[in-house]
Amino acid sequence: MSDAPRYRFAPSPTGFFHVGGARTALYNWALALRTGGTFVLRVEDTDESRNSPEWTQGIIDALSWLGIDSKSPRFEGPYFQSQNAELHVAAALRLFDAGNAYWCDLTPDQIQARAKETGKQGYDGYSRDRGLTGGPGQVLRFRVPAGKTIVTDLVRGDVEFANDTIEDFVLLRSNGSPMFLLANVVDDIEMKITNVVRAEEHLPNTPKQQMLWEALGHAAPIWAHVPVLVNEQRKKLSKRRDKVALEQYREEGILPDAMINYLMTLGWAPAGDTEIVPWSRIVDEFRLEDVNHSPAFFDIKKLASFNGDYIRAMTLEAFIEASAPVLAASQAWPSDRFNAQVFAQAAPLVQTRVVTLSEVPAMVDFLFLADPAIDEDAWTKTMSADFAREVLTDFATSVATSEWNHDSLKAILETWTEAHGLKLGKTQAPIRVAVTGRTVGPPLFESIEILGRDETIRRLNSGIARLG
Ligand code: GLU
């Protein structure tokens, strides 16, 4: 058991939970589950100016929504990086004692002036052999050894870095606080992490981190840097430009199972000819070695289509239950007019016609509004037919005494339509607009059946009156 892999997810709580972070978390979770390993959650909360407890809670909620269960024996944490500052500093001082780090008192301006002089970029190692012993205004820098660093990465293969392209980076700032790179490595060592699976943007940091692991006396973990997510224009998903917050998709009625399944297919596919597979199969089959190393297109339309498939695969009860919060939050009707039993009757009609749960209220609002607003374009288009008044009037008369079920209602309109040499598609339209206010929605006769006789006739009559 002791050599079971230890994965980790190490988000910084600086904003909404990004879909890219969600994918990274799921990769780590799937791997921990399959290998009988552990998923460690470490919140990297050392940037005080950008952190907030609200974002930390957002991370915990998002992970739980993604099925990353904090009560599972595979889950460990959350740990908070800010609580380990002493360990970070102690590790830095050990590096100094061993000669792997040195103090430097150059200011940024002095570094720049030297760079200009030597024609080289960045810090040139000026203080390497000056024997400074620390004190106000001094930073602690890592002494980057000569040679090269090869990062062995399960997604990228071997990536080679020439050490002379890496400057002696700072470990402790002049106020004594640890830098992110150091804190991240010390925490990983402390938490006995064996596998680091994270976003590709951290690859340039990895040779530095690998040197730190080694200088601190440990073999580097197994690395895997997963490709970035891009938008339709192949640009990296950005907070400002794109919809990246997991919370937003959740609020719009994307189901967690659909989101999980979709995120796992970005740059990877399960065996067989469908990408829609249960989580258990993903856990069995997912391998980092199979992840494509080009950027993956986060396709909102494809996510919606996955979601539609997941909605249709739900039991009716599950669909009704999943719709409940969306309906409760809907402003489409006065809340006291909502009727759960009426919704339950309409639910089978709705379930097959929506791709996200957020579309549900607009499909059923006509059932809960005293007078649904009439869409003006729909009205003009359908009521300009020369038979509009006649079909509304005759239908209202016939349904007043007919049997009340959708087959009988349909038969009435079919008979009328045939007698007038028309098509049902045409004659339904004015009725639908008079009754629901729109040209689109669930099947008409089923909708009318649920709405009930009196209300249907009332709406048909007010449509006739509106015709003038
Ligand atoms: N805290 C870093 C981030 O959110 C992650 C660093 C890592 O995974 O090593 O980008």
mmCIF file of C-alpha atoms in Angstrom, residues 214-362:
data_model
loop_
_atom_site.group_PDB
_atom_site.id
_atom_site.type_symbol
_atom_site.label_atom_id
_atom_site.label_comp_id
_atom_site.label_asym_id
_atom_site.label_seq_id
_atom_site.Cartn_x
_atom_site.Cartn_y
_atom_site.Cartn_z
ATOM 1 C CA GLU A 214 16.987 16.853 -6.398
ATOM 2 C CA ALA A 215 18.814 19.472 -4.339
ATOM 3 C CA LEU A 216 16.457 18.695 -1.453
ATOM 4 C CA GLY A 217 17.467 15.045 -1.710
ATOM 5 C CA HIS A 218 14.469 13.521 -3.457
ATOM 6 C CA ALA A 219 13.849 11.941 -6.816
ATOM 7 C CA ALA A 220 11.522 14.099 -8.914
ATOM 8 C CA PRO A 221 7.931 12.947 -9.273
ATOM 9 C CA ILE A 222 6.469 11.610 -12.503
ATOM 10 C CA TRP A 223 5.420 14.681 -14.461
ATOM 11 C CA ALA A 224 2.505 15.099 -16.827
ATOM 12 C CA HIS A 225 1.614 18.458 -18.346
ATOM 13 C CA VAL A 226 -1.753 18.458 -20.021
ATOM 14 C CA PRO A 227 -2.451 20.675 -23.028
ATOM 15 C CA VAL A 228 -4.321 23.924 -22.681
ATOM 16 C CA LEU A 229 -7.955 24.355 -23.635
ATOM 17 C CA VAL A 230 -8.656 26.722 -26.518
ATOM 18 C CA ASN A 231 -11.739 28.443 -27.902
ATOM 19 C CA GLU A 232 -13.181 28.293 -31.399
ATOM 20 C CA GLN A 233 -10.516 30.711 -32.663
ATOM 21 C CA ARG A 234 -7.855 28.382 -31.234
ATOM 22 C CA LYS A 235 -6.977 30.975 -28.590
ATOM 23 C CA LYS A 236 -6.243 29.862 -25.050
ATOM 24 C CA LEU A 237 -9.453 30.054 -22.984
ATOM 25 C CA SER A 238 -9.374 33.278 -21.045
ATOM 26 C CA LYS A 239 -11.459 34.620 -18.196
ATOM 27 C CA ARG A 240 -12.122 37.847 -20.017
ATOM 28 C CA ARG A 241 -13.037 36.442 -23.413
ATOM 29 C CA ASP A 242 -14.605 33.073 -22.802
ATOM 30 C CA LYS A 243 -17.086 31.365 -20.576
ATOM 31 C CA VAL A 244 -14.671 29.466 -18.358
ATOM 32 C CA ALA A 245 -16.341 29.298 -14.946
ATOM 33 C CA LEU A 246 -17.581 25.855 -14.052
ATOM 34 C CA GLU A 247 -20.166 27.548 -11.810
ATOM 35 C CA GLN A 248 -21.738 29.206 -14.819
ATOM 36 C CA TYR A 249 -22.281 25.921 -16.632
ATOM 37 C CA ARG A 250 -23.726 24.444 -13.483
ATOM 38 C CA GLU A 251 -26.152 27.360 -13.165
ATOM 39 C CA GLU A 252 -27.196 27.020 -16.784
ATOM 40 C CA GLY A 253 -28.281 23.474 -16.194
ATOM 41 C CA ILE A 254 -25.358 21.447 -17.478
ATOM 42 C CA LEU A 255 -25.469 18.148 -15.606
ATOM 43 C CA PRO A 256 -22.375 17.121 -13.675
ATOM 44 C CA ASP A 257 -22.178 13.733 -15.423
ATOM 45 C CA ALA A 258 -22.283 15.396 -18.835
ATOM 46 C CA MET A 259 -19.626 17.923 -17.831
ATOM 47 C CA ILE A 260 -17.386 15.203 -16.374
ATOM 48 C CA ASN A 261 -17.733 13.008 -19.447
ATOM 49 C CA TYR A 262 -17.180 15.942 -21.816
ATOM 50 C CA LEU A 263 -14.096 17.267 -19.987
ATOM 51 C CA MET A 264 -12.539 13.802 -20.094
ATOM 52 C CA THR A 265 -12.906 13.650 -23.870
ATOM 53 C CA LEU A 266 -10.866 16.815 -24.463
ATOM 54 C CA GLY A 267 -7.749 15.352 -26.027
ATOM 55 C CA TRP A 268 -8.591 11.797 -25.036
ATOM 56 C CA ALA A 269 -11.219 9.262 -26.081
ATOM 57 C CA PRO A 270 -12.458 6.011 -24.603
ATOM 58 C CA ALA A 271 -12.180 2.900 -26.788
ATOM 59 C CA GLY A 272 -15.110 2.192 -29.121
ATOM 60 C CA ASP A 273 -17.224 4.443 -31.252
ATOM 61 C CA THR A 274 -19.014 6.520 -28.654
ATOM 62 C CA GLU A 275 -17.527 9.141 -26.409
ATOM 63 C CA ILE A 276 -20.507 9.016 -24.069
ATOM 64 C CA VAL A 277 -19.421 6.502 -21.471
ATOM 65 C CA PRO A 278 -19.954 6.076 -17.747
ATOM 66 C CA TRP A 279 -17.367 7.331 -15.291
ATOM 67 C CA SER A 280 -16.435 3.772 -14.289
ATOM 68 C CA ARG A 281 -15.253 3.065 -17.822
ATOM 69 C CA ILE A 282 -13.299 6.300 -17.927
ATOM 70 C CA VAL A 283 -11.547 5.303 -14.703
ATOM 71 C CA ASP A 284 -10.658 1.902 -16.189
ATOM 72 C CA GLU A 285 -9.429 3.219 -19.504
ATOM 73 C CA PHE A 286 -7.930 6.660 -18.955
ATOM 74 C CA ARG A 287 -4.156 6.823 -19.493
ATOM 75 C CA LEU A 288 -2.045 10.001 -19.576
ATOM 76 C CA GLU A 289 0.106 8.408 -22.284
ATOM 77 C CA ASP A 290 -2.926 8.540 -24.571
ATOM 78 C CA VAL A 291 -3.634 12.250 -24.047
ATOM 79 C CA ASN A 292 -3.116 14.207 -27.232
ATOM 80 C CA HIS A 293 -0.487 16.877 -26.799
ATOM 81 C CA SER A 294 -2.004 19.533 -29.010
ATOM 82 C CA PRO A 295 -4.415 22.084 -27.490
ATOM 83 C CA ALA A 296 -7.960 20.841 -27.025
ATOM 84 C CA PHE A 297 -10.957 22.804 -28.317
ATOM 85 C CA PHE A 298 -13.490 23.433 -25.561
ATOM 86 C CA ASP A 299 -16.589 23.259 -27.718
ATOM 87 C CA ILE A 300 -19.631 24.612 -25.933
ATOM 88 C CA LYS A 301 -21.956 23.197 -28.606
ATOM 89 C CA LYS A 302 -20.547 19.737 -28.168
ATOM 90 C CA LEU A 303 -20.901 20.044 -24.401
ATOM 91 C CA ALA A 304 -24.562 20.992 -24.909
ATOM 92 C CA SER A 305 -25.067 17.989 -27.143
ATOM 93 C CA PHE A 306 -23.518 15.687 -24.507
ATOM 94 C CA ASN A 307 -25.844 17.278 -22.007
ATOM 95 C CA GLY A 308 -28.894 16.631 -24.193
ATOM 96 C CA ASP A 309 -27.888 12.975 -24.402
ATOM 97 C CA TYR A 310 -27.506 12.796 -20.639
ATOM 98 C CA ILE A 311 -30.886 14.468 -20.094
ATOM 99 C CA ARG A 312 -32.629 12.009 -22.393
ATOM 100 C CA ALA A 313 -30.936 9.091 -20.651
ATOM 101 C CA MET A 314 -32.326 10.123 -17.241
ATOM 102 C CA THR A 315 -35.332 8.441 -15.712
ATOM 103 C CA LEU A 316 -38.383 10.691 -15.690
ATOM 104 C CA GLU A 317 -38.173 10.975 -11.906
ATOM 105 C CA ALA A 318 -34.539 12.024 -12.086
ATOM 106 C CA PHE A 319 -35.362 14.600 -14.744
ATOM 107 C CA ILE A 320 -38.167 16.051 -12.630
ATOM 108 C CA GLU A 321 -35.878 16.189 -9.625
ATOM 109 C CA ALA A 322 -33.030 17.793 -11.560
ATOM 110 C CA SER A 323 -35.413 20.405 -12.988
ATOM 111 C CA ALA A 324 -36.790 21.388 -9.601
ATOM 112 C CA PRO A 325 -34.115 23.942 -8.634
ATOM 113 C CA VAL A 326 -34.227 25.564 -12.071
ATOM 114 C CA LEU A 327 -37.994 25.842 -11.888
ATOM 115 C CA ALA A 328 -37.875 27.170 -8.337
ATOM 116 C CA ALA A 329 -35.369 29.836 -9.353
ATOM 117 C CA SER A 330 -37.273 30.813 -12.487
ATOM 118 C CA GLN A 331 -38.670 34.323 -12.688
ATOM 119 C CA ALA A 332 -40.831 33.356 -15.657
ATOM 120 C CA TRP A 333 -44.045 33.177 -13.603
ATOM 121 C CA PRO A 334 -45.265 34.333 -10.172
ATOM 122 C CA SER A 335 -43.952 31.600 -7.874
ATOM 123 C CA ASP A 336 -47.346 30.858 -6.323
ATOM 124 C CA ARG A 337 -48.678 29.790 -9.715
ATOM 125 C CA PHE A 338 -46.219 26.924 -10.099
ATOM 126 C CA ASN A 339 -47.780 23.486 -9.785
ATOM 127 C CA ALA A 340 -45.474 20.497 -9.419
ATOM 128 C CA GLN A 341 -48.130 18.016 -10.527
ATOM 129 C CA VAL A 342 -48.778 19.912 -13.716
ATOM 130 C CA PHE A 343 -45.045 20.014 -14.372
ATOM 131 C CA ALA A 344 -44.805 16.263 -13.813
ATOM 132 C CA GLN A 345 -47.401 15.757 -16.568
ATOM 133 C CA ALA A 346 -45.477 17.978 -18.965
ATOM 134 C CA ALA A 347 -42.032 16.631 -18.024
ATOM 135 C CA PRO A 348 -41.917 13.728 -20.538
ATOM 136 C CA LEU A 349 -42.646 16.199 -23.357
ATOM 137 C CA VAL A 350 -39.915 18.533 -22.183
ATOM 138 C CA GLN A 351 -37.235 15.956 -21.402
ATOM 139 C CA THR A 352 -36.756 14.989 -25.038
ATOM 140 C CA ARG A 353 -36.607 18.576 -26.259
ATOM 141 C CA VAL A 354 -34.044 20.417 -24.146
ATOM 142 C CA VAL A 355 -30.267 20.293 -24.152
ATOM 143 C CA THR A 356 -29.827 22.139 -20.872
ATOM 144 C CA LEU A 357 -32.065 22.361 -17.839
ATOM 145 C CA SER A 358 -32.126 26.141 -18.186
ATOM 146 C CA GLU A 359 -34.372 25.702 -21.220
ATOM 147 C CA VAL A 360 -37.030 23.954 -19.141
ATOM 148 C CA PRO A 361 -38.908 27.027 -17.789
ATOM 149 C CA ALA A 362 -39.506 28.513 -21.243
#
